[in-house]
């Protein structure tokens, strides 16, 4: 059954909205410069993926990318496949240079608030001198292009300042949030051998302070390549690190207000940053993306698909350990103001981010689908709160947003709202499918495949399908795809991560349907696909039906293969306080699944648990739980340091012994 409940859109852009969008200006530029005219988004997208060299060159020219050198090819794809693809080979660029060219006195660069601090604004002038001062320190410490700088910081302005300073030098950034377990951070940073470590003494979350000074000491003991520790006393300004001879206080790096920001241009395909897979199963992949590739991808994504204009305020709730932090900072490339919040999205209550958005005058608000579902279930009514005065778009990512979530946003947040459901991943630090200001929004559906992204749905036999569930596959390279995984000999992990199912084609691991009108529905991760009588169904359908029941707070469904071709599909539910799982509620759950979808969606058994396991970035951990239930030791099935609630696995370890 299609997740969409109506062929009537929830929202359609007005002609004024379309004509004021960056995407419309871009199409008019194409008409003027290339003598090309497109009747609609579908034809524009078709051109962007059938002529990828011409498309990406147009992005390069439209956004006036600053570069040195010359290139003979826009894109050079090896005969062996996408791995090793070169873009604009021969050019040198600098990511931070494209941010600081937007400097203005008319609006702030950063707006910030945390659980224990009031809203503050950082001007472009302050951002410039602070970045220049920190860059001067890094140069004095011997940091040069290609060196790795690792950061263990909360989502605070200092993280952005440090990132921009690193990028100005052409060095390579890598960040982890301080809510990661120490061993998990070591496992990530040890792979890349950083020269500099920037670390805070802790962080605050849910009204509590978490001291991480001991973890910083462990990091220093475990990372012998670190020559300097820049220590930031965030929890307590009086905290010092006298016992570490390599330590320098953050404030000592901020004493050169006259220091200019000097930009070192590096080859287009050189590393920009290193991101990490969640690491919930096996060693985290050190995903390395290029300076130029991310630059043109982010100009396209933030400028055209998110419509972030000069002076717009762009917010996406994140931590420094999630790719959405990098994506948010990229709003500075288009001249936008970056709005950041450090703390819990639910403390002291679920209105905290919405109240912050009103005070910060946010134009583009982003969060995880789970956050919107929680707000919906809590009965939040955000009409007439001041949001409508500035809010233009709401973005959702992390997991599929069900139709009920769509409708809640339009009914209880704002009627005239552009809802951008975005799906991509750390793998490209962007989206494959997302929003377009030209298109209507339909309940439960992502508006479009993004420009330059040749996304198809393939059957198990490799046949392209429409209006039918299939594997999400990308058939042509994109600039922000990894240049390599750090320390991945022969690109073995890179190949096995994406290219082992369909030779030469990127299999992303999502289970999708591309509708006849060009929208996209994601049904969950394909490696967590449920097999019922030979028919594959997505987990999102089960979650949509079960979580619509008032008594249910959260749930997880797993399908376990057994000997002889049999399957066992248990459903685990977390109930609201005071509720108990009885026969009546089980019947209600099964009836909802049967009625809303099909008898195949009905689980074999329903069990009550206290918590569902989540990654730190807020994704349900179906695959690790499935491995545990199939007898894989928990130490091999999941990395607890990469989890939001590692103790939640204990229930499933015990449960595995009973089946």
PDB file of C-alpha atoms in Angstrom, residues 195 197 199 213-231 240-249:
ATOM      1  CA  UNK A 195      48.222  16.469  14.684  1.00  0.00           C
ATOM      2  CA  UNK A 197      43.156  17.816  19.225  1.00  0.00           C
ATOM      3  CA  UNK A 199      38.534  19.307  23.235  1.00  0.00           C
ATOM      4  CA  UNK A 213      38.051  15.811  31.314  1.00  0.00           C
ATOM      5  CA  UNK A 214      39.052  12.220  32.084  1.00  0.00           C
ATOM      6  CA  UNK A 215      38.022  11.225  28.563  1.00  0.00           C
ATOM      7  CA  UNK A 216      40.204  13.997  27.124  1.00  0.00           C
ATOM      8  CA  UNK A 217      43.137  12.602  29.112  1.00  0.00           C
ATOM      9  CA  UNK A 218      42.431   9.134  27.691  1.00  0.00           C
ATOM     10  CA  UNK A 219      42.299  10.561  24.191  1.00  0.00           C
ATOM     11  CA  UNK A 220      45.710  12.151  24.659  1.00  0.00           C
ATOM     12  CA  UNK A 221      47.123   8.860  25.946  1.00  0.00           C
ATOM     13  CA  UNK A 222      45.689   6.969  22.963  1.00  0.00           C
ATOM     14  CA  UNK A 223      46.554   9.425  20.174  1.00  0.00           C
ATOM     15  CA  UNK A 224      50.376   9.650  20.064  1.00  0.00           C
ATOM     16  CA  UNK A 225      50.387  11.792  16.914  1.00  0.00           C
ATOM     17  CA  UNK A 226      48.720  14.726  18.727  1.00  0.00           C
ATOM     18  CA  UNK A 227      51.283  17.488  19.209  1.00  0.00           C
ATOM     19  CA  UNK A 228      48.997  20.064  20.796  1.00  0.00           C
ATOM     20  CA  UNK A 229      45.772  19.881  22.819  1.00  0.00           C
ATOM     21  CA  UNK A 230      43.612  22.995  22.613  1.00  0.00           C
ATOM     22  CA  UNK A 231      41.556  22.744  25.795  1.00  0.00           C
ATOM     23  CA  UNK A 240      42.613  23.861  33.640  1.00  0.00           C
ATOM     24  CA  UNK A 241      44.690  20.948  32.312  1.00  0.00           C
ATOM     25  CA  UNK A 242      48.057  21.574  33.998  1.00  0.00           C
ATOM     26  CA  UNK A 243      48.925  17.871  34.040  1.00  0.00           C
ATOM     27  CA  UNK A 244      49.039  17.779  30.232  1.00  0.00           C
ATOM     28  CA  UNK A 245      52.225  19.438  28.902  1.00  0.00           C
ATOM     29  CA  UNK A 246      50.823  19.651  25.363  1.00  0.00           C
ATOM     30  CA  UNK A 247      47.736  21.591  26.486  1.00  0.00           C
ATOM     31  CA  UNK A 248      46.987  25.156  25.403  1.00  0.00           C
ATOM     32  CA  UNK A 249      43.886  26.983  26.638  1.00  0.00           C
TER      33      UNK A 249
END
